XYZ file of C-alpha atoms in Angstrom:
578
model
C 2.891 -24.132 8.512
C -0.789 -23.973 7.590
C -0.009 -25.462 4.185
C 1.351 -28.637 5.828
C -1.794 -29.402 7.764
C -4.013 -28.242 4.897
C -2.308 -30.653 2.529
C -2.587 -33.505 5.011
C -6.299 -32.867 5.638
C -7.108 -32.535 1.949
C -5.306 -35.723 0.939
C -6.913 -37.639 3.801
C -10.464 -36.582 2.870
C -9.984 -37.444 -0.797
C -8.422 -40.794 0.057
C -11.253 -41.768 2.423
C -13.941 -40.624 -0.027
C -12.441 -42.922 -2.641
C -11.992 -45.765 -0.131
C -15.664 -45.506 0.865
C -16.560 -45.675 -2.859
C -18.068 -42.198 -2.934
C -16.040 -41.346 -5.999
C -12.659 -40.013 -7.113
C -12.608 -36.295 -6.292
C -9.845 -33.753 -6.928
C -10.905 -31.025 -4.485
C -11.606 -31.582 -0.781
C -13.436 -28.210 -0.467
C -11.425 -27.087 2.564
C -12.137 -23.975 4.631
C -9.547 -22.527 6.992
C -10.564 -21.521 10.519
C -14.317 -22.262 10.223
C -16.396 -19.859 12.316
C -18.835 -22.538 13.454
C -16.127 -24.746 14.959
C -12.933 -24.699 17.025
C -11.230 -26.683 14.281
C -8.367 -25.356 12.222
C -9.757 -26.743 8.961
C -13.158 -28.017 7.819
C -14.166 -29.859 4.666
C -17.614 -29.526 3.088
C -17.024 -32.152 0.413
C -20.057 -33.993 1.821
C -22.392 -31.653 -0.056
C -20.805 -32.574 -3.378
C -20.725 -36.281 -2.576
C -24.326 -36.236 -1.367
C -25.538 -34.524 -4.511
C -23.635 -36.847 -6.838
C -24.697 -40.042 -5.030
C -28.142 -39.032 -3.755
C -26.959 -39.368 -0.139
C -27.491 -37.337 3.037
C -24.458 -35.016 3.444
C -24.626 -35.365 7.247
C -24.268 -39.140 7.000
C -21.468 -38.778 4.454
C -19.560 -36.482 6.823
C -20.048 -38.908 9.736
C -18.805 -41.846 7.676
C -15.699 -40.070 6.404
C -14.792 -38.608 9.817
C -15.197 -41.938 11.634
C -13.097 -43.756 9.035
C -10.041 -41.547 9.554
C -7.370 -42.829 11.938
C -5.460 -39.902 13.481
C -2.633 -42.245 14.481
C -1.580 -42.161 10.855
C -1.645 -38.353 10.675
C 1.255 -36.080 11.636
C -0.496 -32.755 12.245
C -4.054 -33.726 13.276
C -5.166 -34.963 16.713
C -8.927 -35.312 16.174
C -11.414 -35.519 13.291
C -15.109 -35.031 14.033
C -18.182 -34.295 11.965
C -20.532 -31.456 12.793
C -23.594 -31.714 10.591
C -22.337 -31.952 6.994
C -18.847 -30.667 7.876
C -15.685 -32.667 8.592
C -13.623 -30.795 11.182
C -9.907 -31.283 11.773
C -8.323 -30.313 15.085
C -4.534 -29.841 15.144
C -2.104 -31.810 17.246
C -0.238 -30.112 20.065
C 2.966 -30.832 18.178
C 1.657 -28.828 15.199
C 0.695 -25.951 17.485
C 4.139 -25.951 19.104
C 5.926 -26.020 15.742
C 3.687 -23.221 14.476
C 4.403 -21.095 17.541
C 8.163 -21.687 17.302
C 8.139 -21.053 13.543
C 6.619 -17.595 13.777
C 8.925 -16.706 16.640
C 11.987 -17.046 14.403
C 11.115 -17.103 10.703
C 12.362 -14.287 8.463
C 9.903 -12.625 6.126
C 11.847 -13.673 3.042
C 11.305 -17.345 3.953
C 7.564 -17.251 4.668
C 6.274 -17.454 1.084
C 7.487 -19.914 -1.536
C 7.902 -17.394 -4.366
C 10.483 -16.325 -6.918
C 12.467 -13.325 -5.707
C 12.403 -10.637 -8.391
C 13.844 -7.234 -9.131
C 10.849 -4.938 -8.681
C 10.255 -1.215 -9.095
C 7.459 0.595 -7.266
C 6.745 4.112 -8.482
C 4.568 6.260 -6.279
C 3.843 9.831 -5.149
C 5.212 11.635 -8.254
C 3.137 14.750 -7.515
C 3.662 17.923 -9.502
C 6.410 20.028 -7.856
C 4.091 23.030 -7.556
C 3.097 23.026 -3.884
C 3.133 21.156 -0.577
C 1.712 17.633 -0.585
C -1.883 17.639 0.636
C -3.633 14.867 2.522
C -5.563 13.843 -0.596
C -2.377 12.870 -2.460
C -0.692 11.483 0.641
C -2.653 8.261 0.233
C -0.578 7.514 -2.868
C 2.648 7.877 -0.894
C 1.451 5.647 1.953
C 0.135 2.947 -0.385
C 3.291 2.954 -2.512
C 5.584 2.878 0.501
C 3.609 0.068 2.147
C 3.515 -2.049 -1.017
C 7.288 -1.541 -1.256
C 7.704 -2.615 2.376
C 5.559 -5.699 1.763
C 7.384 -6.816 -1.378
C 10.755 -6.190 0.260
C 9.681 -8.084 3.384
C 8.932 -11.288 1.460
C 12.291 -11.155 -0.332
C 11.981 -9.084 -3.509
C 14.697 -6.593 -4.451
C 12.633 -3.399 -4.461
C 13.544 0.011 -5.897
C 11.288 2.858 -4.718
C 10.962 5.304 -7.573
C 9.844 8.912 -7.782
C 9.128 10.295 -11.242
C 9.592 14.067 -10.994
C 7.133 15.916 -13.245
C 9.431 18.858 -13.959
C 8.611 19.355 -17.641
C 4.867 19.957 -17.849
C 2.474 22.854 -18.051
C 2.105 23.223 -14.268
C 5.851 23.614 -13.815
C 5.962 26.121 -16.663
C 3.207 28.104 -14.926
C 5.103 28.046 -11.615
C 8.332 29.100 -13.325
C 6.568 31.935 -15.132
C 4.836 33.089 -11.930
C 8.068 33.038 -9.947
C 9.732 35.306 -12.475
C 6.653 37.485 -13.040
C 5.441 38.472 -9.579
C 7.021 40.313 -6.659
C 6.623 39.454 -3.000
C 4.275 42.423 -2.645
C 1.861 40.749 -5.102
C 1.493 37.649 -2.925
C -0.107 36.680 0.389
C 2.152 35.711 3.279
C 3.235 32.020 3.259
C 1.385 29.640 5.582
C 4.553 27.987 6.864
C 8.313 28.305 6.676
C 8.967 25.636 4.031
C 10.063 26.300 0.447
C 6.901 24.581 -0.761
C 4.697 27.011 1.169
C 6.686 29.915 -0.230
C 6.664 28.798 -3.875
C 3.051 27.609 -4.077
C 1.975 31.240 -3.788
C 3.543 31.969 -7.194
C 1.794 28.957 -8.705
C -1.602 30.066 -7.426
C -1.043 33.644 -8.582
C -0.022 32.374 -12.018
C -3.079 30.112 -12.146
C -5.352 33.056 -11.317
C -3.743 35.111 -14.089
C -4.121 32.483 -16.814
C -7.217 30.952 -18.386
C -8.917 28.234 -16.377
C -9.421 25.849 -19.288
C -5.930 25.725 -20.739
C -3.779 28.222 -22.606
C -6.549 28.946 -25.106
C -5.723 32.596 -25.733
C -2.515 31.780 -27.573
C -4.704 30.308 -30.295
C -6.385 33.683 -30.809
C -5.195 36.861 -32.465
C -4.707 39.951 -30.350
C -2.335 41.462 -27.898
C -4.334 41.119 -24.674
C -2.457 40.850 -21.404
C -3.663 37.277 -21.010
C -2.523 36.421 -24.533
C 0.935 37.818 -23.709
C 1.120 35.912 -20.409
C 0.076 32.608 -21.908
C 2.498 33.062 -24.789
C 5.295 33.441 -22.247
C 4.262 30.190 -20.540
C 4.240 28.418 -23.904
C 7.674 29.871 -24.569
C 8.943 28.260 -21.348
C 7.448 24.923 -22.406
C 9.150 25.169 -25.781
C 12.428 26.178 -24.168
C 12.328 23.082 -21.976
C 11.513 20.932 -24.997
C 14.396 22.384 -27.022
C 16.962 22.046 -24.239
C 17.365 25.783 -23.660
C 19.863 25.992 -20.795
C 18.607 29.368 -19.549
C 15.042 28.098 -19.365
C 16.145 24.897 -17.642
C 18.054 26.949 -15.082
C 14.891 28.960 -14.369
C 12.895 25.745 -13.953
C 15.488 24.123 -11.690
C 15.469 27.223 -9.469
C 11.861 26.490 -8.466
C 11.641 22.715 -8.890
C 14.646 21.777 -6.770
C 13.585 23.507 -3.512
C 9.952 22.482 -4.059
C 10.897 18.827 -4.530
C 13.238 18.866 -1.524
C 10.444 20.316 0.600
C 7.947 17.684 -0.581
C 10.351 14.815 0.029
C 11.266 16.180 3.447
C 7.604 16.209 4.513
C 7.273 12.555 3.489
C 10.400 11.561 5.420
C 8.566 12.498 8.633
C 6.356 9.489 7.891
C 9.243 7.150 7.113
C 8.701 7.437 3.351
C 11.924 7.514 1.346
C 13.001 6.865 -2.240
C 15.859 5.007 -3.885
C 15.700 6.645 -7.283
C 14.520 9.965 -8.717
C 13.916 10.200 -12.459
C 13.266 13.660 -13.882
C 10.816 13.985 -16.748
C 13.075 16.658 -18.252
C 15.793 14.028 -18.798
C 13.795 12.767 -21.783
C 13.408 16.162 -23.467
C 15.475 17.014 -26.538
C 16.840 13.459 -26.750
C 17.262 10.994 -29.585
C 15.055 8.565 -27.645
C 12.174 11.049 -27.586
C 12.580 11.886 -31.293
C 12.655 8.167 -32.098
C 9.535 7.565 -30.025
C 7.679 10.373 -31.834
C 8.617 8.808 -35.171
C 7.489 5.376 -33.964
C 4.168 6.754 -32.725
C 3.579 8.619 -35.974
C 4.250 5.377 -37.836
C 1.490 3.496 -36.031
C -1.509 2.557 -38.134
C -3.778 4.219 -35.571
C -1.905 7.552 -35.553
C -3.716 10.573 -37.012
C -3.184 14.322 -37.205
C -5.992 16.417 -35.741
C -5.970 20.242 -35.728
C -2.205 20.152 -36.157
C -1.633 17.798 -33.192
C -0.522 14.171 -33.494
C -2.672 11.537 -31.750
C -3.080 7.798 -31.444
C -6.701 6.818 -31.945
C -7.050 4.309 -29.120
C -10.691 3.569 -29.957
C -13.765 5.365 -31.306
C -14.067 7.616 -28.257
C -10.449 7.909 -27.120
C -7.527 9.885 -28.561
C -4.031 9.918 -27.028
C -2.291 13.197 -27.954
C 1.485 12.743 -28.039
C 2.598 15.954 -29.828
C 0.934 19.360 -29.726
C 0.411 21.466 -32.826
C 3.302 23.705 -31.690
C 5.681 20.711 -31.736
C 5.969 20.180 -27.975
C 5.326 16.778 -26.427
C 3.116 15.932 -23.460
C 3.541 14.227 -20.127
C 2.083 10.994 -21.519
C 4.657 10.947 -24.322
C 7.578 11.128 -21.923
C 5.808 8.649 -19.641
C 5.955 6.034 -22.407
C 9.737 6.453 -22.567
C 9.968 6.177 -18.793
C 8.000 2.917 -18.854
C 10.157 1.452 -21.599
C 13.230 2.274 -19.511
C 11.734 0.621 -16.405
C 10.708 -2.475 -18.338
C 14.318 -2.913 -19.464
C 15.700 -2.805 -15.916
C 13.170 -4.656 -13.755
C 11.419 -8.035 -13.724
C 8.211 -6.441 -12.446
C 6.978 -2.851 -12.240
C 4.229 -1.371 -10.084
C 2.770 2.095 -10.537
C 0.534 3.648 -7.872
C -1.913 6.214 -9.255
C -4.964 8.118 -8.115
C -8.269 7.146 -9.683
C -8.297 10.456 -11.585
C -5.355 9.207 -13.670
C -6.827 5.828 -14.613
C -7.811 6.893 -18.137
C -4.351 8.316 -18.883
C -2.639 5.182 -17.549
C -4.790 2.929 -19.718
C -3.912 4.933 -22.823
C -0.194 4.803 -22.016
C -0.411 1.016 -21.630
C -2.307 0.653 -24.904
C 0.315 2.728 -26.714
C 3.077 0.621 -25.192
C 1.345 -2.503 -26.493
C 0.934 -0.970 -29.953
C 4.675 -0.225 -29.926
C 5.428 -3.869 -29.113
C 6.191 -3.488 -25.375
C 4.588 -6.150 -23.187
C 2.826 -4.896 -20.065
C 2.209 -8.375 -18.632
C 4.574 -7.725 -15.711
C 3.378 -4.154 -15.179
C 0.722 -3.458 -12.558
C -1.129 -0.186 -12.096
C -2.610 0.198 -8.619
C -5.371 2.801 -8.473
C -6.793 4.381 -5.358
C -9.453 6.833 -4.234
C -8.455 9.933 -2.323
C -8.484 11.076 1.272
C -10.317 14.168 2.375
C -10.815 15.962 5.660
C -14.215 16.885 7.129
C -13.781 20.310 5.489
C -14.021 18.824 1.961
C -12.068 18.541 -1.296
C -8.469 19.148 -2.329
C -6.813 21.398 -4.897
C -3.269 22.751 -4.786
C -4.072 25.207 -7.575
C -7.158 26.604 -5.856
C -5.681 26.411 -2.360
C -8.408 24.018 -1.182
C -7.961 21.258 1.392
C -5.428 20.562 4.111
C -1.763 20.218 3.321
C 0.099 17.368 4.944
C 2.052 19.577 7.331
C -1.245 21.098 8.573
C -2.807 17.678 9.173
C 0.350 16.489 10.932
C 0.234 19.497 13.251
C -3.456 18.996 14.136
C -3.003 15.281 14.740
C 0.142 15.831 16.807
C -1.669 18.257 19.121
C -4.499 15.761 19.609
C -1.979 12.981 20.251
C -0.211 15.040 22.920
C -3.501 15.573 24.724
C -4.378 11.875 24.494
C -1.083 10.710 26.053
C -0.790 13.359 28.771
C 0.533 10.940 31.364
C 3.487 11.459 33.712
C 4.319 7.741 33.564
C 5.373 8.118 29.921
C 8.946 9.314 29.590
C 9.391 11.199 26.327
C 5.834 12.283 25.587
C 6.817 14.328 22.517
C 8.508 11.328 20.896
C 5.474 9.130 21.628
C 3.163 11.843 20.254
C 5.170 11.971 17.021
C 5.026 8.189 16.634
C 1.292 8.041 17.319
C 0.747 10.866 14.820
C 2.511 8.867 12.115
C 0.639 5.725 13.166
C -2.684 7.578 13.132
C -2.290 8.935 9.621
C -0.857 5.801 8.048
C -3.291 3.382 9.684
C -6.285 5.567 8.868
C -5.364 5.326 5.180
C -4.322 1.670 5.167
C -7.287 0.317 7.149
C -9.628 1.217 4.255
C -9.777 -0.515 0.895
C -7.657 1.557 -1.452
C -10.533 2.283 -3.843
C -12.761 3.521 -1.031
C -12.969 7.273 -0.460
C -12.034 7.998 3.142
C -12.251 10.999 5.442
C -9.458 11.692 7.902
C -10.509 13.194 11.239
C -7.500 14.247 13.326
C -9.378 13.821 16.617
C -10.862 10.381 15.996
C -7.630 9.023 14.504
C -5.754 9.137 17.835
C -8.447 7.357 19.879
C -6.689 4.361 21.402
C -10.054 2.699 22.125
C -11.125 2.702 18.467
C -9.748 0.907 15.417
C -6.855 3.286 14.955
C -3.090 3.356 14.600
C -2.560 4.189 18.294
C -4.731 1.204 19.277
C -2.436 -1.264 17.494
C 0.629 0.594 18.785
C -0.769 0.227 22.296
C -1.374 -3.505 21.755
C 2.271 -3.930 20.748
C 3.475 -1.981 23.800
C 1.270 -4.112 26.038
C 2.718 -7.340 24.622
C 6.229 -6.113 25.328
C 5.157 -5.129 28.842
C 4.196 -8.736 29.556
C 7.602 -10.072 28.514
C 9.356 -7.468 30.659
C 7.617 -8.949 33.715
C 8.677 -12.536 32.990
C 11.457 -14.084 35.038
C 14.395 -14.359 32.640
C 15.474 -17.655 34.232
C 12.255 -19.471 33.303
C 12.707 -22.602 31.177
C 10.971 -22.492 27.797
C 11.412 -26.161 26.993
C 7.831 -27.324 27.573
C 4.653 -26.649 25.585
C 1.213 -27.403 27.015
C -1.938 -25.847 25.588
C -4.716 -25.591 28.165
C -7.191 -22.945 26.918
C -9.111 -22.414 23.682
C -7.915 -18.781 23.575
C -4.352 -20.053 23.236
C -5.381 -22.253 20.327
C -7.251 -19.392 18.666
C -4.175 -17.174 18.905
C -2.058 -19.914 17.316
C -4.640 -20.213 14.534
C -4.411 -16.487 13.926
C -0.602 -16.657 13.734
C -0.808 -19.550 11.274
C -3.013 -17.385 9.038
C -0.199 -14.853 8.529
C 1.311 -16.317 5.304
C -2.148 -16.486 3.731
C -2.728 -12.812 4.536
C 0.654 -11.813 3.099
C -0.016 -13.653 -0.155
C -3.508 -12.217 -0.541
C -2.253 -8.679 0.142
C 0.372 -9.111 -2.577
C -2.033 -10.690 -5.069
C -4.618 -7.936 -4.527
C -2.134 -5.066 -4.082
C -4.192 -4.320 -0.999
C -2.325 -3.431 2.229
C -5.707 -3.099 3.933
C -5.719 -6.882 4.313
C -2.697 -6.641 6.607
C -4.273 -3.778 8.566
C -7.433 -5.854 9.068
C -5.346 -8.888 10.076
C -3.567 -6.725 12.648
C -6.924 -5.779 14.184
C -8.002 -9.434 14.232
C -4.723 -10.428 15.832
C -5.251 -7.684 18.404
C -8.713 -9.082 19.203
C -7.267 -12.590 19.656
C -4.606 -11.114 21.943
C -7.220 -9.319 24.063
C -9.176 -12.567 24.567
C -5.917 -14.342 25.396
C -5.118 -11.652 28.026
C -8.476 -12.119 29.722
C -8.334 -15.927 29.951
C -4.659 -16.834 30.008
C -2.484 -15.081 32.623
C 1.181 -15.341 31.756
C 3.266 -14.328 34.764
C 0.728 -15.838 37.182
C 0.055 -19.066 35.265
C -0.745 -22.084 37.474
C 2.494 -23.902 36.665
C 5.775 -23.404 34.855
C 4.829 -25.586 31.879
C 1.803 -23.439 31.096
C 3.806 -20.262 31.710
C 6.485 -21.484 29.294
C 3.847 -22.107 26.617
C 2.297 -18.677 27.041
C 5.620 -16.847 27.085
C 6.613 -18.496 23.794
C 3.211 -17.643 22.347
C 3.509 -13.988 23.390
C 7.035 -13.786 21.963
C 5.906 -15.202 18.613
C 2.944 -12.834 18.568
C 5.276 -9.906 19.230
C 7.359 -10.996 16.253
C 4.413 -11.209 13.833
C 2.700 -8.112 15.236
C 5.919 -6.109 14.980
C 6.543 -7.276 11.420
C 3.036 -6.162 10.428
C 3.658 -2.737 11.954
C 6.901 -2.436 9.986
C 5.177 -3.409 6.732
C 2.486 -0.794 7.346
C 5.143 1.762 8.307
C 3.656 2.290 11.770
C 6.311 3.107 14.398
C 6.682 0.642 17.248
C 6.203 2.029 20.749
C 7.607 0.089 23.688
C 5.890 2.181 26.377
C 2.503 3.806 25.938
């Protein structure tokens, strides 16, 4: 709807500038929702005209505004100049159509875009321990981007690439078969992930901290023997050894199930799981190795094969012992995705940016276009206690953060008027965690505080959940027999709320273009602020007459629709009573 009035205003300004012999301009320099005015659109073309013609921009704006006849315009009721700006005020008909539009439009019809087959890969953590809050940001971002793309009409496949063939998995497998329960501390929780991570940490403590360096040395030390056994597992996986693969599956399967189950508590699910091990011992992998070796930039260094990306960067794709690396299999995985989807998105932590760039460069060298492939990087989340490391046992795991936040949520909603307090506490916990992550720019490091995140009076998930519940509470009080045929705007707060609704398509497009769900989270807060001002100035059930009540009811219903859609995109549970 905003595009209609924007187009009309732009064409009118350009036409009048030419008619007044100021020149033939191609851009009306329009600004949506100018802060200094109650207008919906303002043009600052007067600055350009004044500079080009040595005229006063204020006089130019006055001349253009006074020359426009609104009787010839469909969406504009008034055009006035304020200083050097030409301000356009919308007609009541435009406001009514805008309100009705957002009360019924489906997400897939909001943006005029091609609908594509899209894959979004996210999470893909090593199956070596529970997911911690630091990595959870990846899951939330990936899930929200998937929701957003699906909402506007794309056919989205949510992908999880299971890293079940790397060094970390080999270490876990070795540790699981090496140590007894008596060698390990008690698990922190009852999940398989909590149980198995103990073996991974014990294995990590038993092996060298800077890689399996001892296998390169002569001797029969205990560490040499242990690291040789880990390398043997890696080679067994590479060669398709069924016994080794059975050992690996025994630890990977329950670990993965436990990780996925913890994400499902936050509404995060997947359509497709691809296991890294599927590419091992295959003709495709052998062919890729040959293709990489055939590249002009490929070199052999200390027995290992590498692609010399540039003077300071080497991409190792085959170790000196003949085994391949994660990046090698990742190239195959990308080639497979490129063949099946129109567009691909990969969500990665900032610590993996260098690796992702090298994979893309290798794909390009191999002749695969990455024009329709987007890598979305993000910073991590930490708690007030500090950093995260599954291997070192540092940082809060997701289940621990959920528990802390849930307890704080229960205290915050201790109110006998709320029916199922446990269900509301669970929903506010999910809303708290997701909104805390999504309300920050994805490349901004953020700290999650379980107590602050449930404060309904701050900019939090529960605050937007409460706003949604409050909107629904208004509609519940409305007489169901009221006629909704009339539309009469009487307060500026009503107009401002309509403006904010009309901004919705712009926000959706910008969030998609920037791969930045934060823009929707910010819009939700702005919409909430417009709603609060509307509450204070525009009573609904006690409006002075039925025409005004009808207008406000329709406006609240349309706001509920947009507000609820934003919550669904962000993955924040709706709460009807709070």
